[in-house]
Short mmCIF file of C-alpha atoms in Angstrom, two decimals:
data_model
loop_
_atom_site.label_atom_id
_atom_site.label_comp_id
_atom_site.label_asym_id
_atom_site.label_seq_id
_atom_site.Cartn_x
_atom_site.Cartn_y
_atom_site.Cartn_z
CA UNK A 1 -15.68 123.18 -148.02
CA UNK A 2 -17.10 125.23 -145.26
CA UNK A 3 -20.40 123.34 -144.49
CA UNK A 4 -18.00 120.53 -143.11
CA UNK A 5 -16.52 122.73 -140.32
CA UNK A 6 -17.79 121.42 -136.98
CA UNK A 7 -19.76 124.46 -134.87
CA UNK A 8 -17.37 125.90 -132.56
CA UNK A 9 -14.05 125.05 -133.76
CA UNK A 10 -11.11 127.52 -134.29
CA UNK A 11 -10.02 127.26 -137.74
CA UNK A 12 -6.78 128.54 -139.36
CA UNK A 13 -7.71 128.57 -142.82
CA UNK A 14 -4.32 129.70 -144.96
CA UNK A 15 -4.85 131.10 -147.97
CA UNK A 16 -8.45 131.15 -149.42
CA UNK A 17 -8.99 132.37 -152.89
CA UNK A 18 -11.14 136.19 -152.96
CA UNK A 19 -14.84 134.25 -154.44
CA UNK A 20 -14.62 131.65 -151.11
CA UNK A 21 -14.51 134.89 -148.81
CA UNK A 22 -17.77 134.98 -148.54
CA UNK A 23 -18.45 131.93 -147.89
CA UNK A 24 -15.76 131.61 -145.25
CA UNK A 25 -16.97 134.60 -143.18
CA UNK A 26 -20.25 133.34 -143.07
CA UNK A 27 -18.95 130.13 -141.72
CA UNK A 28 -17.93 132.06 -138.58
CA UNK A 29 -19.01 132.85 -134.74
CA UNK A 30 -16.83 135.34 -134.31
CA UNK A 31 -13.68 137.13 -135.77
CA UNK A 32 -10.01 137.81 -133.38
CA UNK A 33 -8.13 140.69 -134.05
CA UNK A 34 -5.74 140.33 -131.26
CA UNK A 35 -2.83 142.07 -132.56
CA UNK A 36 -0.29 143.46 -129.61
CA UNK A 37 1.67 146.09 -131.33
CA UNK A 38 0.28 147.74 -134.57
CA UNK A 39 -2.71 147.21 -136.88
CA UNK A 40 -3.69 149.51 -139.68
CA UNK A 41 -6.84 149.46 -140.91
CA UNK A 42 -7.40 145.02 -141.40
CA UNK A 43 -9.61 144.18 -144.29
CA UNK A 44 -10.34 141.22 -142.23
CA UNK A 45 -11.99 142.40 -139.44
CA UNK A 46 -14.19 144.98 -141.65
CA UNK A 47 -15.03 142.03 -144.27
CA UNK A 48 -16.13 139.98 -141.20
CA UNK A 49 -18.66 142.79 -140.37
CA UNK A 50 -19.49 143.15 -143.32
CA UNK A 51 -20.80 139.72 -143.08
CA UNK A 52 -21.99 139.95 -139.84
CA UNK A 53 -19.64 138.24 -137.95
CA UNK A 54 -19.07 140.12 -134.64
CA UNK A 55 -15.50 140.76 -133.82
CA UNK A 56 -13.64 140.55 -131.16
CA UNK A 57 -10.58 142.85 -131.80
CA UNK A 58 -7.64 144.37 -129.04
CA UNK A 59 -7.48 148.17 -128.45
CA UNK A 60 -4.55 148.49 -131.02
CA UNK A 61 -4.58 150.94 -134.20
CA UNK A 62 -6.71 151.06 -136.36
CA UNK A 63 -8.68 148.41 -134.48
CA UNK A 64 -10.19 151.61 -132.40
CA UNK A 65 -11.63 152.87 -135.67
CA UNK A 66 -13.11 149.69 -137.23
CA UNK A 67 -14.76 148.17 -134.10
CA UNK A 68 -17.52 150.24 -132.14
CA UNK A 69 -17.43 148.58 -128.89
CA UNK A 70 -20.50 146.39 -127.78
CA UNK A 71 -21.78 147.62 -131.01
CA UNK A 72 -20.52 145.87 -134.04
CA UNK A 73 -17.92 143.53 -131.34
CA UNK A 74 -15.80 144.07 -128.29
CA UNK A 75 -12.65 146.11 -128.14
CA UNK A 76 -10.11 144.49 -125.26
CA UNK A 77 -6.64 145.43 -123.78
CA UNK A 78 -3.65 144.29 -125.75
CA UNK A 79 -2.48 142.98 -122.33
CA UNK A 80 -5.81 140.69 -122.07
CA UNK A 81 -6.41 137.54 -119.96
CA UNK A 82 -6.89 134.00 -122.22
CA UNK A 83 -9.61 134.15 -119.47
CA UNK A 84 -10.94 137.07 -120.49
CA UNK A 85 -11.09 136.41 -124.16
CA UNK A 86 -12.79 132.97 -123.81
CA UNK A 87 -15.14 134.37 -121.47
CA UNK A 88 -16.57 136.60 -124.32
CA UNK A 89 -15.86 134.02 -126.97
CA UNK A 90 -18.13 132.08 -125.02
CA UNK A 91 -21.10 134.52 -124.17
CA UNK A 92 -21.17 135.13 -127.85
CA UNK A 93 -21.96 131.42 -128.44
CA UNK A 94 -24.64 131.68 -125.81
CA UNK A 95 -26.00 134.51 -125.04
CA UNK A 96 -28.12 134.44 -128.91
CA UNK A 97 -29.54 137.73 -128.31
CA UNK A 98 -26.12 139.39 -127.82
CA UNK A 99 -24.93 137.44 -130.81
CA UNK A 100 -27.97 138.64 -132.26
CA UNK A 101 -27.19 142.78 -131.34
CA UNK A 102 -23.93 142.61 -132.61
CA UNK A 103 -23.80 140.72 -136.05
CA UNK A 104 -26.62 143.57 -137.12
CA UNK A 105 -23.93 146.24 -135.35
CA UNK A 106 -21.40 144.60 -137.11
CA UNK A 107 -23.29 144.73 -141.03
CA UNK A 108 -24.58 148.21 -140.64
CA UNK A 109 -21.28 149.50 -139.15
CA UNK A 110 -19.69 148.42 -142.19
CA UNK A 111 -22.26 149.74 -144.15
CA UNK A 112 -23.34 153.01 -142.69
CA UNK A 113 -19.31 154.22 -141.84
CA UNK A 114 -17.26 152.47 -144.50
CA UNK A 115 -19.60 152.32 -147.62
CA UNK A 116 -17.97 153.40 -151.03
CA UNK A 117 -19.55 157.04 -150.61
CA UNK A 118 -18.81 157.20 -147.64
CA UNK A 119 -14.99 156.35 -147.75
CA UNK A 120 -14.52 158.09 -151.11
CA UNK A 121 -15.52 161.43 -149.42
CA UNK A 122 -13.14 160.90 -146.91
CA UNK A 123 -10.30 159.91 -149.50
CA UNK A 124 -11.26 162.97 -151.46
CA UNK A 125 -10.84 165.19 -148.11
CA UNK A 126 -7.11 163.71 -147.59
CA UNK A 127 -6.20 164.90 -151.05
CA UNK A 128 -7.90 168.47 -151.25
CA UNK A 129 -5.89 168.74 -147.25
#
């Protein structure tokens, strides 16, 4: 299903089942989190890391805690340009070795700050508070 996906093409996917995840985030460029208002904690934008996929996410929520800026992606204003966001959009397509910086940012991010020890300790803490 994926392998047929022309490069560079937004795709809004609907529904895909949990087994094609993979799969699906390793069929992207890059990942938007561009929410205005509120966002908790998206599963999303850390399963995109965790699969490398840089993402590109506004300075919203829990966006701030997911995303390390020019790290693992970019954080941006909630009142961003479409200028703006295509210019990134667009040096991650072709500046490789930025590409390159950030999908590793992006895996060990995930890995090193969100792992299962990791996030279970910090459960753990909440309930002991």
């Amino acid at each position: 299903l994926f392998d047929e996906i022309p490069p560079h093409v937004i795709i809004r996917p609907g529904w895909i089942a949990n087994l094609e995840m993979p799969l699906f985030y390793s069929a992207l460029d890059v990942s938007l989190l561009l929410s205005k208002e509120r966002e908790g904690h998206s599963m999303f934008g850390m399963e995109s890391m965790a699969c490398g996929v840089p993402v590109i996410a506004t300075d919203v929520g829990g966006n701030v805690e997911i995303v390390a800026d020019q790290v693992s992606g970019f954080l941006i204003s909630r009142n961003y340009s479409e200028g703006e966001l295509e210019e990134l959009i667009v040096r991650l397509i072709n500046d490789k070795d930025l590409y390159n910086h950030l999908s590793k940012g992006a895996y060990l991010n995930i890995q090193e700050r969100f792992n299962f020890n990791s996030s279970s300790l910090k459960l753990l803490s909440v309930f002991q508070d």
